[in-house]
Amino acid sequence: MTDSDDSYLLDSQVGYLLRLANQRHASIFQSHTLEGLTPTQFAALVRIAELGKCSQNRLGRLAAMDVATIKGVVDRLKQKGFTI
């Protein structure tokens, strides 16, 4: 790319705009939730509220998390006293 080639503008790239939106979302999320609760943990809690008692496998599938991730999320939620 040369100085005169302005066909690639960062501000018009979907990936860049999504990252900016995600950063803004994370900032707003943190200002409205409990200290230390991550968006991933919040998503799991919302699914638990929707589903009631369910297996970690099902929770992971419905919260779009793999087996290893959902196990860690549930373990941390237990440590924080959110789940049993």
Short mmCIF file of C-alpha atoms in Angstrom, two decimals:
data_model
loop_
_atom_site.label_atom_id
_atom_site.label_comp_id
_atom_site.label_asym_id
_atom_site.label_seq_id
_atom_site.Cartn_x
_atom_site.Cartn_y
_atom_site.Cartn_z
CA MET A 1 0.00 0.00 0.00
CA THR A 2 1.34 3.41 -0.89
CA ASP A 3 0.66 6.80 0.63
CA SER A 4 -1.70 7.62 -2.24
CA ASP A 5 -3.64 4.33 -1.88
CA ASP A 6 -6.45 5.13 0.55
CA SER A 7 -8.67 2.16 -0.35
CA TYR A 8 -8.03 0.55 3.04
CA LEU A 9 -9.33 2.69 5.88
CA LEU A 10 -9.23 1.23 9.36
CA ASP A 11 -12.31 3.16 10.44
CA SER A 12 -14.40 1.40 7.80
CA GLN A 13 -13.30 -2.16 8.63
CA VAL A 14 -15.95 -4.40 10.20
CA GLY A 15 -13.49 -6.15 12.53
CA TYR A 16 -12.19 -2.83 13.86
CA LEU A 17 -15.71 -1.48 14.38
CA LEU A 18 -16.75 -4.69 16.16
CA ARG A 19 -13.75 -4.38 18.48
CA LEU A 20 -14.70 -0.79 19.32
CA ALA A 21 -18.30 -1.85 19.97
CA ASN A 22 -17.10 -4.71 22.17
CA GLN A 23 -14.87 -2.37 24.18
CA ARG A 24 -17.78 0.01 24.73
CA HIS A 25 -20.09 -2.86 25.65
CA ALA A 26 -17.56 -4.20 28.17
CA SER A 27 -17.24 -0.76 29.75
CA ILE A 28 -21.02 -0.34 30.07
CA PHE A 29 -21.41 -3.91 31.32
CA GLN A 30 -18.81 -3.45 34.06
CA SER A 31 -20.45 -0.23 35.26
CA HIS A 32 -23.80 -2.03 35.74
CA THR A 33 -22.83 -5.39 37.24
CA LEU A 34 -21.35 -6.75 40.41
CA GLU A 35 -17.63 -6.30 40.95
CA GLY A 36 -15.71 -9.17 39.42
CA LEU A 37 -18.58 -10.68 37.42
CA THR A 38 -17.47 -11.23 33.82
CA PRO A 39 -19.72 -11.13 30.75
CA THR A 40 -19.10 -14.87 30.32
CA GLN A 41 -20.18 -15.57 33.91
CA PHE A 42 -23.21 -13.32 33.47
CA ALA A 43 -24.22 -15.22 30.32
CA ALA A 44 -24.01 -18.50 32.23
CA LEU A 45 -26.10 -17.09 35.10
CA VAL A 46 -28.76 -15.86 32.68
CA ARG A 47 -28.93 -19.29 31.03
CA ILE A 48 -29.22 -20.95 34.46
CA ALA A 49 -32.07 -18.56 35.31
CA GLU A 50 -33.78 -19.43 32.03
CA LEU A 51 -33.21 -23.20 32.20
CA GLY A 52 -33.21 -24.00 35.88
CA LYS A 53 -31.18 -26.99 36.95
CA CYS A 54 -29.24 -28.48 34.02
CA SER A 55 -26.00 -30.26 33.23
CA GLN A 56 -22.81 -28.31 32.60
CA ASN A 57 -22.71 -29.83 29.14
CA ARG A 58 -26.14 -28.46 28.24
CA LEU A 59 -25.40 -25.12 29.88
CA GLY A 60 -22.20 -24.83 27.87
CA ARG A 61 -23.94 -25.63 24.60
CA LEU A 62 -26.73 -23.13 25.22
CA ALA A 63 -24.34 -20.43 26.43
CA ALA A 64 -22.03 -21.01 23.42
CA MET A 65 -19.09 -22.22 25.52
CA ASP A 66 -16.95 -25.31 25.16
CA VAL A 67 -16.69 -27.95 27.90
CA ALA A 68 -13.45 -26.62 29.42
CA THR A 69 -14.70 -23.04 29.47
CA ILE A 70 -18.07 -23.77 31.06
CA LYS A 71 -16.44 -25.91 33.76
CA GLY A 72 -14.17 -23.01 34.73
CA VAL A 73 -17.06 -20.55 34.62
CA VAL A 74 -19.24 -22.75 36.85
CA ASP A 75 -16.33 -23.31 39.26
CA ARG A 76 -15.77 -19.55 39.57
CA LEU A 77 -19.50 -18.89 40.01
CA LYS A 78 -19.54 -21.48 42.81
CA GLN A 79 -16.55 -19.77 44.47
CA LYS A 80 -18.42 -16.46 44.33
CA GLY A 81 -21.54 -18.04 45.83
CA PHE A 82 -23.75 -17.72 42.74
CA THR A 83 -24.35 -21.42 42.07
CA ILE A 84 -24.45 -24.65 44.04
#
